[in-house]
Amino acid sequence: MPNPETESPQLRRERLAGLTAAALVCAALPSVALLVADTPTTDERKVAVTSFVGWLAAGALLPMLYWSRYRALGFATYFAPVWLVAVVWCVAVVHGEWPGWAHGLPLGVIVGALARGRRGPQPGEETTAILFAAVLGGGVAWLFVSRGRPFDPAGYYLMAVAMVLVAWTATRLFRPWFELSLEPLVWLAYAIRGRGPGLANFPQTGPCLVIANHACWMDPGFLGKVIPRPITPMMTAAFYDLPGLRRIMVAFGVIRVPEKAIKRDATELQDAIAALDRGECVVIFPEGYLRRTEEQPLRRYGQGVWQILKARPNTPVFACWIEGGWGSYMSYFNGKPTKNKPRDVRRPILVGVSEAETIPHDVLTEHLKTRIYLMNRTIAARAYLGLPELPRFEVTAKGDDTRPDEAEALS
């Protein structure tokens, strides 16, 4: 259970959005069930109720089968307008007929998405909201029945609920909806697979730091694809400040890196530490530089990652290796990104993720030890992808954090 004082604002917004959406659905279900079951004969009533329950269960199964728990929340944003259309159609067009499939399917998808995507709920708060909504919805349904005219008042009541649900999910669940919408484009360009022990028990909440090699512009997206929770990456100001993109980056909580020489008191490092304090999953490419050559798969790590871990030494670290980015359309292979290369179509991308590790205290005492340690942890993640080992980095007699055979290249 997250600590309310340190809970990520993003997680808090998602949890509030989920609770509100669940409450709205629970408030509407009794009235929907009443309208669907309001048929002339007992046999027709049984068929209508069975159809409604069946479509409700089928709809709930769809997001449950989706690979990403977090992005499954985006299904709620998609299907809330579908249900609104169904309600308007029943009120304004068919005048009193409420087919079970038209309401069971979208409501089921919304319920399944909220159940699949919940992260770090507070049980007391969640139970209270849903029970209150169910009682409210049951009371409204009883009011319609007692008056003997369920169609008109119930229809307008459900229309109002559906409108609120659409507005709430569109504004509060924008990020999972946006990422879910990009999935088809990402699928066309890349075949991304994650491997390694770190993925099996990746924490759904709480602070953690993900580090990886950096071979192309799309590396944050590759990590975001395999990591089962929203990530907080860093982005240089050259991209962050692009018109249109900035608003999305702000909404996603991306950390802006100014276009300047690296400094020990860099504001982006303080932003990263603050994100960890809020319980976020921070992604950093410690090289601070895109790969440029075939011969040098990993450059020397900067001191930034050490500064972050020195400030928060108990942070679990996941070291990753991304294979397949070098040579892609977004890499510096054979020229600048997007130049002299064909566009990527189902390009294989493999991401090896090590298990969580807290960096030993004796390593964190010196920045060189920390940087070399993390560089070696990064290349060790290649083993999860079946790739050949690379020589380990070591501190040379001169104090350089290099491999002996690459001292000149890394100087």
Coordinates of C-alpha atoms in Angstrom, one line a residue:
M1 CA 0.0 0.0 0.0
P2 CA 1.5 3.4 -1.0
N3 CA 2.3 6.0 1.7
P4 CA -0.2 8.9 1.1
E5 CA 2.6 11.4 1.9
T6 CA 5.0 10.0 -0.8
E7 CA 2.6 8.6 -3.3
S8 CA 3.2 9.6 -6.9
P9 CA 0.8 12.4 -8.1
Q10 CA 0.4 10.3 -11.2
L11 CA -0.5 7.2 -9.2
R12 CA -2.8 9.3 -7.0
R13 CA -4.6 10.7 -10.1
E14 CA -5.0 7.2 -11.6
R15 CA -6.3 5.8 -8.4
L16 CA -8.8 8.6 -8.0
A17 CA -9.9 8.2 -11.6
G18 CA -10.3 4.5 -11.2
L19 CA -12.4 4.9 -8.0
T20 CA -14.6 7.6 -9.6
A21 CA -15.1 5.5 -12.8
A22 CA -15.8 2.4 -10.8
A23 CA -18.3 4.3 -8.6
L24 CA -20.1 5.7 -11.7
V25 CA -20.4 2.2 -13.2
C26 CA -21.7 0.8 -10.0
A27 CA -24.2 3.6 -9.7
A28 CA -25.4 2.9 -13.2
L29 CA -25.5 -1.0 -13.3
P30 CA -28.7 -1.4 -11.2
S31 CA -30.7 0.9 -13.5
V32 CA -29.2 -0.7 -16.6
A33 CA -30.1 -4.2 -15.4
L34 CA -33.6 -3.0 -14.6
L35 CA -34.1 -1.5 -18.1
V36 CA -32.7 -4.6 -19.9
A37 CA -34.9 -6.9 -17.8
D38 CA -38.1 -4.9 -18.3
T39 CA -39.7 -7.2 -20.9
P40 CA -43.3 -8.4 -21.2
T41 CA -42.8 -12.1 -20.4
T42 CA -40.7 -14.2 -18.0
D43 CA -38.9 -16.0 -20.8
E44 CA -38.0 -12.8 -22.5
R45 CA -36.7 -11.4 -19.2
K46 CA -34.5 -14.5 -18.7
V47 CA -33.0 -14.2 -22.2
A48 CA -32.4 -10.4 -21.7
V49 CA -30.7 -10.8 -18.4
T50 CA -28.6 -13.8 -19.6
S51 CA -27.5 -11.8 -22.6
F52 CA -26.6 -8.7 -20.5
V53 CA -24.6 -10.8 -18.0
G54 CA -22.9 -12.7 -20.8
W55 CA -21.8 -9.6 -22.7
L56 CA -20.7 -8.0 -19.4
A57 CA -18.4 -11.0 -18.7
A58 CA -17.1 -11.0 -22.2
G59 CA -16.3 -7.3 -22.2
A60 CA -14.5 -7.6 -18.8
L61 CA -12.3 -10.4 -20.2
L62 CA -10.9 -8.3 -23.1
P63 CA -8.7 -5.9 -21.0
M64 CA -7.9 -8.8 -18.6
L65 CA -6.1 -10.5 -21.5
Y66 CA -4.1 -7.4 -22.5
W67 CA -0.4 -7.7 -21.7
S68 CA 0.0 -4.4 -19.9
R69 CA -1.9 -3.8 -16.7
Y70 CA -1.2 -0.1 -16.8
R71 CA -2.2 0.5 -20.4
A72 CA -5.3 -1.6 -20.0
L73 CA -6.8 1.5 -18.3
G74 CA -6.9 3.1 -21.7
F75 CA -9.8 0.7 -22.7
A76 CA -12.0 2.5 -20.2
T77 CA -11.3 5.8 -22.0
Y78 CA -12.2 4.2 -25.3
F79 CA -15.4 2.4 -24.3
A80 CA -16.9 5.1 -22.1
P81 CA -18.0 7.0 -25.3
V82 CA -19.3 3.8 -26.7
W83 CA -21.6 3.3 -23.8
L84 CA -22.7 6.9 -24.0
V85 CA -23.7 6.4 -27.6
A86 CA -25.6 3.3 -26.6
V87 CA -27.5 5.2 -24.0
V88 CA -28.3 8.1 -26.3
W89 CA -29.4 5.6 -29.0
C90 CA -31.8 3.8 -26.5
V91 CA -33.3 7.1 -25.2
A92 CA -33.6 8.9 -28.5
V93 CA -34.0 6.3 -31.2
V94 CA -35.4 2.9 -30.0
H95 CA -37.5 4.5 -27.2
G96 CA -37.6 2.0 -24.4
E97 CA -35.7 -1.0 -25.8
W98 CA -32.5 -1.7 -24.0
P99 CA -30.6 -4.5 -25.6
G100 CA -28.2 -6.3 -23.3
W101 CA -25.3 -6.4 -25.7
A102 CA -25.3 -2.6 -26.3
H103 CA -24.7 -2.0 -22.6
G104 CA -23.1 -5.2 -21.3
L105 CA -20.1 -5.1 -23.6
P106 CA -18.9 -1.5 -23.1
L107 CA -19.7 -1.6 -19.3
G108 CA -17.9 -4.9 -19.0
V109 CA -14.8 -3.5 -20.8
I110 CA -14.7 -0.5 -18.5
V111 CA -15.0 -2.7 -15.4
G112 CA -12.3 -5.1 -16.7
A113 CA -10.0 -2.2 -17.5
L114 CA -10.3 -0.7 -14.1
A115 CA -9.8 -4.0 -12.4
R116 CA -6.8 -4.9 -14.6
G117 CA -5.1 -1.5 -14.3
R118 CA -5.4 -0.8 -10.6
R119 CA -2.1 -0.1 -8.9
G120 CA -1.6 0.4 -5.2
P121 CA -5.2 0.8 -4.1
Q122 CA -6.1 1.7 -0.6
P123 CA -8.8 -1.0 0.2
G124 CA -10.8 1.0 2.7
E125 CA -11.2 3.9 0.4
E126 CA -11.9 1.7 -2.6
T127 CA -14.5 -0.4 -0.8
T128 CA -16.3 2.7 0.6
A129 CA -16.6 4.4 -2.8
I130 CA -17.9 1.3 -4.6
L131 CA -20.4 0.4 -1.8
F132 CA -21.7 3.9 -1.7
A133 CA -22.1 4.0 -5.5
A134 CA -23.9 0.6 -5.5
V135 CA -26.3 1.8 -2.8
L136 CA -26.9 5.0 -4.7
G137 CA -27.5 3.2 -7.9
G138 CA -29.8 0.7 -6.2
G139 CA -31.8 3.5 -4.7
V140 CA -32.2 5.2 -8.0
A141 CA -33.3 2.0 -9.6
W142 CA -35.8 1.4 -6.8
L143 CA -37.2 4.9 -7.3
F144 CA -37.8 4.2 -11.0
V145 CA -39.5 0.9 -10.3
S146 CA -41.7 2.4 -7.5
R147 CA -43.0 5.1 -9.9
G148 CA -43.7 2.6 -12.6
R149 CA -42.1 4.7 -15.3
P150 CA -38.5 3.5 -15.6
F151 CA -37.7 4.4 -19.2
D152 CA -37.6 8.2 -19.4
P153 CA -36.1 9.1 -16.0
A154 CA -33.7 6.2 -16.0
G155 CA -32.5 7.0 -19.5
Y156 CA -31.7 10.6 -18.8
Y157 CA -30.1 9.6 -15.5
L158 CA -27.9 7.1 -17.3
M159 CA -27.1 9.6 -20.0
A160 CA -25.8 12.0 -17.3
V161 CA -23.7 9.3 -15.7
A162 CA -22.3 8.3 -19.1
M163 CA -21.3 11.9 -19.9
V164 CA -19.5 12.3 -16.6
L165 CA -17.8 9.0 -17.1
V166 CA -16.6 10.0 -20.6
A167 CA -15.3 13.4 -19.3
W168 CA -13.6 11.8 -16.3
T169 CA -11.8 9.0 -18.1
A170 CA -10.7 11.3 -21.0
T171 CA -9.0 13.7 -18.6
R172 CA -7.8 11.5 -15.8
L173 CA -6.7 8.5 -17.8
F174 CA -5.2 10.3 -20.7
R175 CA -1.7 8.7 -20.5
P176 CA -2.7 5.1 -20.6
W177 CA -5.2 5.9 -23.4
F178 CA -2.4 7.7 -25.4
E179 CA 0.1 4.9 -25.0
L180 CA -2.6 2.3 -25.9
S181 CA -3.4 4.3 -29.0
L182 CA 0.3 4.2 -30.1
E183 CA 0.5 0.4 -29.8
P184 CA -0.5 -0.3 -33.4
L185 CA 2.2 2.1 -34.8
V186 CA 4.8 0.6 -32.4
W187 CA 3.8 -2.9 -33.4
L188 CA 4.2 -2.1 -37.1
A189 CA 7.7 -0.7 -36.6
Y190 CA 9.1 -3.0 -34.0
A191 CA 8.8 -6.5 -32.6
I192 CA 9.7 -5.8 -29.0
R193 CA 10.3 -8.6 -26.5
G194 CA 11.5 -8.4 -22.9
R195 CA 13.4 -11.1 -21.1
G196 CA 15.1 -11.6 -17.7
P197 CA 14.3 -12.1 -14.1
G198 CA 13.6 -8.4 -13.5
L199 CA 10.3 -8.5 -15.4
A200 CA 8.8 -11.4 -13.4
N201 CA 8.6 -9.4 -10.1
F202 CA 8.8 -5.8 -11.3
P203 CA 7.2 -3.7 -8.5
Q204 CA 3.9 -2.1 -9.5
T205 CA 4.4 0.8 -7.1
G206 CA 7.3 2.4 -5.2
P207 CA 10.6 4.1 -6.3
C208 CA 13.0 2.3 -8.6
L209 CA 15.7 3.3 -11.1
V210 CA 16.1 1.7 -14.5
I211 CA 19.4 2.1 -16.4
A212 CA 20.3 0.9 -19.9
N213 CA 22.5 1.4 -22.9
H214 CA 21.5 4.1 -25.4
A215 CA 21.7 3.2 -29.1
C216 CA 18.7 5.0 -30.7
W217 CA 16.1 7.6 -30.1
M218 CA 13.4 5.0 -29.4
D219 CA 15.1 3.4 -26.4
P220 CA 12.7 5.0 -23.8
G221 CA 9.8 3.6 -25.8
F222 CA 11.4 0.1 -25.9
L223 CA 11.7 0.2 -22.1
G224 CA 8.2 1.5 -21.7
K225 CA 6.9 -1.3 -23.8
V226 CA 8.3 -4.1 -21.6
I227 CA 8.2 -2.5 -18.1
P228 CA 4.7 -3.1 -16.7
R229 CA 4.1 0.3 -15.2
P230 CA 4.5 3.9 -16.3
I231 CA 8.0 5.2 -16.5
T232 CA 9.5 8.6 -15.9
P233 CA 12.3 9.1 -18.4
M234 CA 14.6 12.1 -19.1
M235 CA 14.5 14.0 -22.4
T236 CA 16.8 16.7 -23.7
A237 CA 15.3 20.1 -24.1
A238 CA 15.8 19.9 -27.9
F239 CA 13.0 17.4 -28.1
Y240 CA 11.1 18.3 -24.9
D241 CA 10.5 21.9 -26.1
L242 CA 9.1 21.0 -29.5
P243 CA 5.7 22.5 -30.1
G244 CA 2.9 20.1 -29.3
L245 CA 5.3 17.6 -27.7
R246 CA 5.9 19.7 -24.6
R247 CA 2.4 19.4 -23.3
I248 CA 2.4 15.7 -23.6
M249 CA 5.8 15.4 -21.9
V250 CA 4.5 17.6 -19.0
A251 CA 1.4 15.4 -18.7
F252 CA 3.6 12.3 -18.6
G253 CA 5.9 13.8 -16.0
V254 CA 9.0 13.5 -18.3
I255 CA 12.1 15.1 -16.8
R256 CA 13.5 17.9 -18.9
V257 CA 17.3 17.9 -19.4
P258 CA 18.6 21.4 -20.4
E259 CA 21.0 21.7 -23.3
K260 CA 24.1 22.5 -21.3
A261 CA 27.3 20.8 -20.1
I262 CA 26.7 18.3 -17.3
K263 CA 27.0 19.8 -13.9
R264 CA 26.9 18.2 -10.4
D265 CA 24.1 20.5 -9.4
A266 CA 22.1 19.9 -12.5
T267 CA 18.4 20.5 -12.0
E268 CA 17.4 17.3 -13.8
L269 CA 19.2 15.3 -11.2
Q270 CA 17.2 16.9 -8.4
D271 CA 14.0 16.3 -10.5
A272 CA 15.0 12.6 -10.7
I273 CA 15.5 12.4 -7.0
A274 CA 12.2 14.1 -6.4
A275 CA 10.5 11.6 -8.7
L276 CA 12.0 8.7 -6.7
D277 CA 10.7 10.3 -3.5
R278 CA 7.2 10.3 -5.1
G279 CA 7.5 6.6 -5.7
E280 CA 8.0 6.8 -9.5
C281 CA 10.0 4.5 -11.9
V282 CA 12.8 6.7 -13.2
V283 CA 14.6 5.7 -16.4
I284 CA 18.0 7.1 -17.1
F285 CA 20.6 6.4 -19.8
P286 CA 23.8 7.0 -17.8
E287 CA 26.0 7.4 -21.0
G288 CA 24.1 10.7 -21.7
Y289 CA 25.0 10.2 -25.3
L290 CA 23.7 8.1 -28.2
R291 CA 25.9 5.4 -29.6
R292 CA 27.9 6.5 -32.6
T293 CA 30.1 3.6 -33.7
E294 CA 29.9 -0.1 -34.2
E295 CA 33.1 -0.7 -32.2
Q296 CA 31.9 1.0 -29.0
P297 CA 28.6 -0.5 -27.8
L298 CA 28.8 1.3 -24.4
R299 CA 30.3 4.6 -23.4
R300 CA 31.6 5.7 -20.1
Y301 CA 28.7 6.4 -17.6
G302 CA 28.5 10.0 -16.3
Q303 CA 28.4 11.0 -12.7
G304 CA 24.7 11.8 -12.7
V305 CA 23.6 8.3 -11.9
W306 CA 26.0 8.2 -9.0
Q307 CA 24.7 11.5 -7.7
I308 CA 21.1 10.1 -7.8
L309 CA 22.0 6.9 -6.0
K310 CA 24.2 8.7 -3.5
A311 CA 21.2 10.8 -2.5
R312 CA 18.9 7.8 -2.4
P313 CA 21.1 4.8 -1.7
N314 CA 18.3 2.3 -1.0
T315 CA 16.7 2.7 -4.4
P316 CA 16.4 -0.7 -6.2
V317 CA 18.2 -0.6 -9.6
F318 CA 17.2 -2.6 -12.7
A319 CA 20.1 -2.8 -15.2
C320 CA 18.9 -3.4 -18.8
W321 CA 20.5 -4.1 -22.2
I322 CA 18.6 -3.1 -25.3
E323 CA 19.6 -5.0 -28.4
G324 CA 18.4 -4.1 -31.9
G325 CA 18.3 -0.3 -31.6
W326 CA 21.7 0.1 -33.2
G327 CA 21.2 0.0 -37.0
S328 CA 17.6 1.1 -36.7
Y329 CA 16.0 4.1 -38.5
M330 CA 16.4 6.1 -35.3
S331 CA 20.1 5.4 -34.7
Y332 CA 23.4 6.9 -35.8
F333 CA 24.2 3.8 -37.8
N334 CA 25.5 4.9 -41.2
G335 CA 24.6 8.5 -40.6
K336 CA 22.3 10.7 -38.4
P337 CA 19.0 9.2 -37.2
T338 CA 16.4 9.0 -40.0
K339 CA 19.2 9.4 -42.7
N340 CA 20.6 6.8 -45.0
K341 CA 18.6 4.0 -43.5
P342 CA 15.3 2.3 -44.4
R343 CA 12.3 2.7 -42.1
D344 CA 11.9 0.1 -39.5
V345 CA 9.2 -2.6 -40.1
R346 CA 8.8 -5.2 -37.4
R347 CA 12.4 -4.7 -36.5
P348 CA 13.3 -7.2 -33.7
I349 CA 14.1 -5.4 -30.4
L350 CA 15.2 -7.4 -27.3
V351 CA 15.4 -6.0 -23.8
G352 CA 17.2 -7.9 -21.1
V353 CA 16.1 -6.8 -17.6
S354 CA 18.2 -7.9 -14.6
E355 CA 16.6 -8.4 -11.2
A356 CA 16.4 -5.5 -8.7
E357 CA 19.6 -4.7 -6.9
T358 CA 20.4 -2.2 -4.2
I359 CA 24.0 -0.9 -4.9
P360 CA 26.3 -1.9 -2.0
H361 CA 27.3 1.0 0.3
D362 CA 31.1 0.4 -0.2
V363 CA 30.5 0.9 -4.0
L364 CA 28.6 4.1 -3.6
T365 CA 31.4 5.7 -1.6
E366 CA 33.3 6.5 -4.9
H367 CA 31.8 7.7 -8.1
L368 CA 34.3 5.6 -10.2
K369 CA 33.4 2.4 -8.4
T370 CA 29.7 3.1 -8.9
R371 CA 29.9 4.0 -12.5
I372 CA 32.0 0.9 -13.4
Y373 CA 29.8 -1.3 -11.2
L374 CA 26.7 -0.1 -13.1
M375 CA 28.4 -0.4 -16.5
N376 CA 29.2 -4.0 -15.8
R377 CA 25.7 -4.7 -14.5
T378 CA 24.4 -3.3 -17.8
I379 CA 26.5 -5.5 -20.0
A380 CA 25.7 -8.5 -17.8
A381 CA 22.1 -8.1 -18.8
R382 CA 23.1 -9.2 -22.3
A383 CA 23.2 -12.8 -21.0
Y384 CA 19.4 -12.8 -20.7
L385 CA 19.2 -12.2 -24.5
G386 CA 21.7 -15.0 -25.4
L387 CA 24.3 -12.4 -26.5
P388 CA 28.0 -13.0 -26.2
E389 CA 29.8 -11.5 -23.2
L390 CA 31.6 -8.3 -23.4
P391 CA 34.9 -7.7 -21.5
R392 CA 34.3 -6.2 -18.1
F393 CA 35.1 -2.6 -17.3
E394 CA 37.8 -2.0 -14.7
V395 CA 39.6 0.9 -13.1
T396 CA 43.1 1.2 -14.7
A397 CA 46.2 2.2 -12.9
K398 CA 45.6 5.8 -14.2
G399 CA 42.2 5.8 -12.5
D400 CA 40.2 5.8 -15.8
D401 CA 36.9 3.9 -15.7
T402 CA 37.6 2.0 -18.8
R403 CA 38.2 -1.5 -20.1
P404 CA 42.0 -1.8 -20.9
D405 CA 41.3 -2.4 -24.5
E406 CA 39.2 0.7 -24.9
A407 CA 41.1 3.3 -22.9
E408 CA 41.8 5.4 -25.9
A409 CA 38.3 5.2 -27.3
L410 CA 36.7 6.3 -24.0
S411 CA 39.1 9.0 -23.1

